[in-house]
Amino acid sequence: MITLETKNLVKKFDGVHAVNHLSLSFEQCKITSVIGPNGSGKSTFINTLTGLHEIDGGSVFIGKHADITSIKPHEIGAYGMTRTFQEVRLFEQVTVLDNILVVLTERGVWGSLFENHTQYHLDQAEAVLKRVGLWEKRNELATGLSYGQRKLLEIARAISMPAEIFFFDEPFAGLFPEMIKVVVSVMQELRTKGKTVLLVEHNMDLIRQLSDYVFVLDSGKLLAEGTPDKVLSEKAVVEAYLGE
């Protein structure tokens, strides 16, 4: 079942198409990857879908009826979406635990910090932090974490959300092998639970391992689509993406 769909989506910067009339669909229970060379429009595509960039043309739909073409960034949660960023975004001066509790309680950061949290919320936070291996860091400030730990915390926040559609923008960059294994298992678990996962990633081994379907972008246009093995063997993709 298609849960997210774009129709002739356009985003331009100074008259140049970063996203050029893309019509893509993303299915439930699948990990769909968007790949392409640097500057191909991958992150711009996600940023446009999640309201960080205003859409210059086309439409975005969730399901068959929900038109989210004019969505704002703070509204994505209401439509069952959540995301991570290339540049990690955390509440830097609060603890690892509080970064999760802010999401679980659906309060603003200050309201959450001064809330008397229920055991239910605390148990949820403990479970998700153990899931990504950060429970022992729960009382440390987010700003004191290593780069890899910060990425894991952002992923932990994302999976704490009651979402159906998950956007991961280069989640593996800078992670050690053991951390990569954790993130891989998180994504596979989301798929098993019937979620829709949109992944932007450069590591082709991980694309082959995780992806059910792949879209390849080049200069904002759709270059190819299909299963990982099919797409990554196409001559046009090899030439554009792998530089051969």
CSV table of N, CA, C and O in Angstrom, one decimal, residues 152-231:
chain,number,residue,atom,x,y,z
A,152,LEU,N,23.1,8.4,17.2
A,152,LEU,CA,22.2,7.4,17.8
A,152,LEU,C,21.1,8.0,18.6
A,152,LEU,O,20.0,7.5,18.6
A,153,LEU,N,21.4,9.1,19.3
A,153,LEU,CA,20.4,9.8,20.1
A,153,LEU,C,19.3,10.4,19.2
A,153,LEU,O,18.1,10.3,19.5
A,154,GLU,N,19.7,10.9,18.1
A,154,GLU,CA,18.7,11.5,17.2
A,154,GLU,C,17.8,10.4,16.6
A,154,GLU,O,16.6,10.5,16.5
A,155,ILE,N,18.4,9.2,16.3
A,155,ILE,CA,17.6,8.1,15.8
A,155,ILE,C,16.7,7.6,16.9
A,155,ILE,O,15.5,7.3,16.7
A,156,ALA,N,17.2,7.6,18.1
A,156,ALA,CA,16.4,7.2,19.3
A,156,ALA,C,15.2,8.1,19.4
A,156,ALA,O,14.0,7.6,19.7
A,157,ARG,N,15.4,9.4,19.2
A,157,ARG,CA,14.2,10.3,19.3
A,157,ARG,C,13.2,10.0,18.2
A,157,ARG,O,12.0,10.1,18.4
A,158,ALA,N,13.7,9.8,17.0
A,158,ALA,CA,12.8,9.5,15.9
A,158,ALA,C,12.0,8.3,16.1
A,158,ALA,O,10.8,8.3,15.9
A,159,ILE,N,12.6,7.2,16.6
A,159,ILE,CA,11.8,6.0,16.8
A,159,ILE,C,10.9,6.1,18.1
A,159,ILE,O,10.1,5.2,18.3
A,160,SER,N,11.1,7.1,18.9
A,160,SER,CA,10.2,7.3,20.0
A,160,SER,C,8.9,7.9,19.6
A,160,SER,O,7.9,7.8,20.4
A,161,MET,N,8.9,8.5,18.4
A,161,MET,CA,7.7,9.1,17.9
A,161,MET,C,6.6,8.1,17.5
A,161,MET,O,7.0,7.1,17.0
A,162,PRO,N,5.3,8.4,17.7
A,162,PRO,CA,4.3,7.5,17.2
A,162,PRO,C,4.0,7.7,15.7
A,162,PRO,O,3.0,8.1,15.3
A,163,ALA,N,5.1,7.4,14.9
A,163,ALA,CA,5.0,7.8,13.5
A,163,ALA,C,4.8,6.5,12.7
A,163,ALA,O,5.0,5.4,13.1
A,164,GLU,N,4.4,6.7,11.4
A,164,GLU,CA,4.2,5.7,10.4
A,164,GLU,C,5.2,5.8,9.3
A,164,GLU,O,5.5,4.8,8.6
A,165,ILE,N,5.7,7.0,9.1
A,165,ILE,CA,6.7,7.3,8.0
A,165,ILE,C,8.0,7.9,8.6
A,165,ILE,O,7.9,8.9,9.3
A,166,PHE,N,9.1,7.2,8.3
A,166,PHE,CA,10.4,7.6,8.9
A,166,PHE,C,11.3,8.0,7.8
A,166,PHE,O,11.6,7.2,6.9
A,167,PHE,N,11.9,9.2,7.9
A,167,PHE,CA,12.9,9.7,7.0
A,167,PHE,C,14.3,9.7,7.7
A,167,PHE,O,14.5,10.3,8.7
A,168,PHE,N,15.2,9.0,7.1
A,168,PHE,CA,16.6,8.9,7.6
A,168,PHE,C,17.5,9.5,6.6
A,168,PHE,O,17.7,8.9,5.5
A,169,ASP,N,18.1,10.6,6.9
A,169,ASP,CA,19.0,11.3,6.0
A,169,ASP,C,20.5,11.0,6.3
A,169,ASP,O,21.0,11.6,7.3
A,170,GLU,N,21.1,10.1,5.6
A,170,GLU,CA,22.5,9.7,5.9
A,170,GLU,C,22.7,9.3,7.3
A,170,GLU,O,23.6,9.9,8.0
A,171,PRO,N,21.9,8.4,7.9
A,171,PRO,CA,22.1,8.0,9.3
A,171,PRO,C,23.3,7.3,9.6
A,171,PRO,O,23.7,7.2,10.8
A,172,PHE,N,24.0,6.7,8.7
A,172,PHE,CA,25.2,5.9,8.9
A,172,PHE,C,26.5,6.6,8.9
A,172,PHE,O,27.5,6.1,9.3
A,173,ALA,N,26.5,7.8,8.4
A,173,ALA,CA,27.7,8.6,8.2
A,173,ALA,C,28.4,8.8,9.5
A,173,ALA,O,27.8,9.3,10.5
A,174,GLY,N,29.7,8.4,9.6
A,174,GLY,CA,30.5,8.6,10.8
A,174,GLY,C,30.3,7.6,11.9
A,174,GLY,O,30.9,7.8,13.0
A,175,LEU,N,29.6,6.6,11.6
A,175,LEU,CA,29.3,5.6,12.7
A,175,LEU,C,30.3,4.5,12.6
A,175,LEU,O,30.8,4.0,11.6
A,176,PHE,N,30.7,3.9,13.8
A,176,PHE,CA,31.5,2.8,13.9
A,176,PHE,C,30.7,1.5,13.5
A,176,PHE,O,29.5,1.5,13.6
A,177,PRO,N,31.4,0.4,13.1
A,177,PRO,CA,30.7,-0.8,12.7
A,177,PRO,C,29.6,-1.3,13.7
A,177,PRO,O,28.5,-1.7,13.2
A,178,GLU,N,29.9,-1.3,15.0
A,178,GLU,CA,28.9,-1.7,15.9
A,178,GLU,C,27.7,-0.8,16.0
A,178,GLU,O,26.6,-1.3,16.2
A,179,MET,N,27.9,0.5,15.8
A,179,MET,CA,26.8,1.4,15.7
A,179,MET,C,25.9,1.2,14.5
A,179,MET,O,24.7,1.3,14.5
A,180,ILE,N,26.6,0.9,13.4
A,180,ILE,CA,25.9,0.7,12.1
A,180,ILE,C,25.0,-0.5,12.3
A,180,ILE,O,23.8,-0.5,11.8
A,181,LYS,N,25.5,-1.6,12.9
A,181,LYS,CA,24.6,-2.8,13.2
A,181,LYS,C,23.4,-2.4,13.9
A,181,LYS,O,22.3,-2.9,13.6
A,182,VAL,N,23.5,-1.5,14.9
A,182,VAL,CA,22.3,-1.1,15.7
A,182,VAL,C,21.3,-0.4,14.8
A,182,VAL,O,20.1,-0.7,14.8
A,183,VAL,N,21.8,0.5,14.0
A,183,VAL,CA,20.9,1.3,13.1
A,183,VAL,C,20.2,0.4,12.1
A,183,VAL,O,19.0,0.5,11.8
A,184,VAL,N,21.0,-0.5,11.5
A,184,VAL,CA,20.4,-1.5,10.6
A,184,VAL,C,19.3,-2.3,11.2
A,184,VAL,O,18.2,-2.4,10.6
A,185,SER,N,19.5,-2.7,12.4
A,185,SER,CA,18.5,-3.5,13.1
A,185,SER,C,17.3,-2.7,13.4
A,185,SER,O,16.1,-3.2,13.4
A,186,VAL,N,17.5,-1.4,13.7
A,186,VAL,CA,16.3,-0.5,14.0
A,186,VAL,C,15.5,-0.4,12.8
A,186,VAL,O,14.2,-0.4,12.8
A,187,MET,N,16.1,-0.1,11.6
A,187,MET,CA,15.3,0.0,10.4
A,187,MET,C,14.6,-1.3,10.0
A,187,MET,O,13.4,-1.2,9.6
A,188,GLN,N,15.3,-2.4,10.1
A,188,GLN,CA,14.6,-3.7,9.8
A,188,GLN,C,13.4,-3.9,10.7
A,188,GLN,O,12.4,-4.4,10.3
A,189,GLU,N,13.6,-3.5,12.0
A,189,GLU,CA,12.5,-3.6,13.0
A,189,GLU,C,11.3,-2.8,12.6
A,189,GLU,O,10.1,-3.2,12.7
A,190,LEU,N,11.6,-1.5,12.1
A,190,LEU,CA,10.5,-0.6,11.7
A,190,LEU,C,9.7,-1.2,10.5
A,190,LEU,O,8.5,-1.2,10.5
A,191,ARG,N,10.5,-1.8,9.6
A,191,ARG,CA,9.8,-2.5,8.4
A,191,ARG,C,8.9,-3.6,8.9
A,191,ARG,O,7.8,-3.8,8.4
A,192,THR,N,9.5,-4.4,9.8
A,192,THR,CA,8.7,-5.6,10.4
A,192,THR,C,7.4,-5.1,11.0
A,192,THR,O,6.4,-5.8,11.0
A,193,LYS,N,7.4,-3.9,11.6
A,193,LYS,CA,6.3,-3.4,12.3
A,193,LYS,C,5.3,-2.7,11.4
A,193,LYS,O,4.3,-2.1,11.8
A,194,GLY,N,5.6,-2.7,10.1
A,194,GLY,CA,4.7,-2.2,9.1
A,194,GLY,C,4.9,-0.7,8.8
A,194,GLY,O,4.0,0.0,8.2
A,195,LYS,N,6.0,-0.1,9.2
A,195,LYS,CA,6.3,1.3,8.9
A,195,LYS,C,6.8,1.5,7.5
A,195,LYS,O,7.3,0.6,6.8
A,196,THR,N,6.8,2.8,7.1
A,196,THR,CA,7.3,3.2,5.8
A,196,THR,C,8.7,3.9,6.1
A,196,THR,O,8.7,4.8,6.9
A,197,VAL,N,9.7,3.4,5.5
A,197,VAL,CA,11.1,4.0,5.8
A,197,VAL,C,11.6,4.6,4.5
A,197,VAL,O,11.7,3.8,3.4
A,198,LEU,N,12.0,5.8,4.5
A,198,LEU,CA,12.7,6.5,3.4
A,198,LEU,C,14.1,6.7,3.8
A,198,LEU,O,14.4,7.5,4.8
A,199,LEU,N,15.1,6.2,3.1
A,199,LEU,CA,16.5,6.2,3.5
A,199,LEU,C,17.3,6.9,2.4
A,199,LEU,O,17.2,6.6,1.2
A,200,VAL,N,18.1,7.9,2.8
A,200,VAL,CA,19.1,8.5,1.9
A,200,VAL,C,20.5,8.0,2.5
A,200,VAL,O,20.8,8.2,3.6
A,201,GLU,N,21.3,7.4,1.6
A,201,GLU,CA,22.5,6.8,2.0
A,201,GLU,C,23.5,6.7,0.9
A,201,GLU,O,23.1,6.5,-0.3
A,202,HIS,N,24.8,6.8,1.2
A,202,HIS,CA,25.8,6.7,0.1
A,202,HIS,C,26.5,5.3,0.1
A,202,HIS,O,27.1,5.0,-0.9
A,203,ASN,N,26.4,4.6,1.2
A,203,ASN,CA,27.1,3.3,1.3
A,203,ASN,C,26.3,2.3,0.5
A,203,ASN,O,25.2,1.9,0.9
A,204,MET,N,26.8,1.8,-0.6
A,204,MET,CA,26.1,0.9,-1.5
A,204,MET,C,25.9,-0.5,-0.9
A,204,MET,O,24.9,-1.2,-1.2
A,205,ASP,N,26.8,-0.9,0.0
A,205,ASP,CA,26.6,-2.2,0.7
A,205,ASP,C,25.4,-2.1,1.6
A,205,ASP,O,24.6,-3.1,1.6
A,206,LEU,N,25.2,-1.0,2.2
A,206,LEU,CA,24.0,-0.9,3.1
A,206,LEU,C,22.8,-0.7,2.3
A,206,LEU,O,21.7,-1.2,2.7
A,207,ILE,N,22.9,-0.1,1.1
A,207,ILE,CA,21.7,0.1,0.2
A,207,ILE,C,21.3,-1.3,-0.2
A,207,ILE,O,20.1,-1.7,-0.2
A,208,ARG,N,22.2,-2.2,-0.6
A,208,ARG,CA,21.9,-3.5,-1.0
A,208,ARG,C,21.3,-4.3,0.1
A,208,ARG,O,20.4,-5.1,-0.1
A,209,GLN,N,21.8,-4.2,1.3
A,209,GLN,CA,21.4,-4.9,2.5
A,209,GLN,C,20.0,-4.6,2.9
A,209,GLN,O,19.2,-5.4,3.3
A,210,LEU,N,19.7,-3.3,2.9
A,210,LEU,CA,18.5,-2.8,3.5
A,210,LEU,C,17.3,-2.6,2.6
A,210,LEU,O,16.1,-2.7,2.9
A,211,SER,N,17.6,-2.1,1.3
A,211,SER,CA,16.5,-1.6,0.5
A,211,SER,C,15.7,-2.6,-0.1
A,211,SER,O,16.1,-3.6,-0.7
A,212,ASP,N,14.4,-2.4,-0.1
A,212,ASP,CA,13.4,-3.1,-0.9
A,212,ASP,C,13.3,-2.5,-2.3
A,212,ASP,O,13.0,-3.2,-3.3
A,213,TYR,N,13.5,-1.2,-2.4
A,213,TYR,CA,13.3,-0.5,-3.7
A,213,TYR,C,14.2,0.7,-3.6
A,213,TYR,O,14.5,1.3,-2.5
A,214,VAL,N,14.7,1.1,-4.8
A,214,VAL,CA,15.6,2.2,-4.9
A,214,VAL,C,15.2,3.2,-6.0
A,214,VAL,O,14.9,2.8,-7.1
A,215,PHE,N,15.3,4.5,-5.6
A,215,PHE,CA,15.2,5.6,-6.6
A,215,PHE,C,16.5,6.2,-6.8
A,215,PHE,O,17.2,6.5,-5.7
A,216,VAL,N,17.0,6.4,-8.0
A,216,VAL,CA,18.2,7.1,-8.2
A,216,VAL,C,18.0,8.5,-8.8
A,216,VAL,O,17.3,8.6,-9.8
A,217,LEU,N,18.5,9.5,-8.2
A,217,LEU,CA,18.4,10.9,-8.7
A,217,LEU,C,19.7,11.4,-9.3
A,217,LEU,O,20.8,11.0,-8.9
A,218,ASP,N,19.5,12.2,-10.3
A,218,ASP,CA,20.7,12.9,-10.9
A,218,ASP,C,20.2,14.3,-11.3
A,218,ASP,O,19.3,14.4,-12.1
A,219,SER,N,20.8,15.3,-10.7
A,219,SER,CA,20.5,16.7,-11.0
A,219,SER,C,19.0,16.9,-10.8
A,219,SER,O,18.3,17.7,-11.6
A,220,GLY,N,18.5,16.3,-9.8
A,220,GLY,CA,17.1,16.6,-9.4
A,220,GLY,C,16.1,15.8,-10.2
A,220,GLY,O,14.9,15.8,-9.9
A,221,LYS,N,16.5,15.0,-11.1
A,221,LYS,CA,15.6,14.2,-11.9
A,221,LYS,C,15.7,12.7,-11.6
A,221,LYS,O,16.8,12.2,-11.0
A,222,LEU,N,14.7,11.9,-11.9
A,222,LEU,CA,14.7,10.5,-11.6
A,222,LEU,C,15.5,9.8,-12.8
A,222,LEU,O,15.1,9.9,-13.9
A,223,LEU,N,16.6,9.2,-12.4
A,223,LEU,CA,17.5,8.5,-13.4
A,223,LEU,C,17.1,7.1,-13.5
A,223,LEU,O,17.1,6.5,-14.7
A,224,ALA,N,16.8,6.4,-12.4
A,224,ALA,CA,16.4,5.0,-12.5
A,224,ALA,C,15.7,4.6,-11.2
A,224,ALA,O,15.7,5.3,-10.2
A,225,GLU,N,15.0,3.4,-11.3
A,225,GLU,CA,14.3,2.9,-10.1
A,225,GLU,C,14.2,1.4,-10.3
A,225,GLU,O,14.2,0.9,-11.4
A,226,GLY,N,14.0,0.7,-9.1
A,226,GLY,CA,13.9,-0.7,-9.1
A,226,GLY,C,14.5,-1.3,-7.9
A,226,GLY,O,14.8,-0.6,-6.9
A,227,THR,N,14.7,-2.6,-7.9
A,227,THR,CA,15.4,-3.3,-6.8
A,227,THR,C,16.9,-2.9,-6.8
A,227,THR,O,17.4,-2.4,-7.8
A,228,PRO,N,17.5,-3.0,-5.6
A,228,PRO,CA,18.9,-2.6,-5.6
A,228,PRO,C,19.8,-3.3,-6.6
A,228,PRO,O,20.6,-2.6,-7.3
A,229,ASP,N,19.7,-4.6,-6.8
A,229,ASP,CA,20.6,-5.3,-7.7
A,229,ASP,C,20.3,-4.8,-9.2
A,229,ASP,O,21.3,-4.6,-9.9
A,230,LYS,N,19.1,-4.6,-9.5
A,230,LYS,CA,18.8,-4.1,-10.8
A,230,LYS,C,19.3,-2.7,-11.1
A,230,LYS,O,20.0,-2.4,-12.1
A,231,VAL,N,19.0,-1.8,-10.1
A,231,VAL,CA,19.4,-0.4,-10.3
A,231,VAL,C,20.9,-0.2,-10.3
A,231,VAL,O,21.5,0.5,-11.2
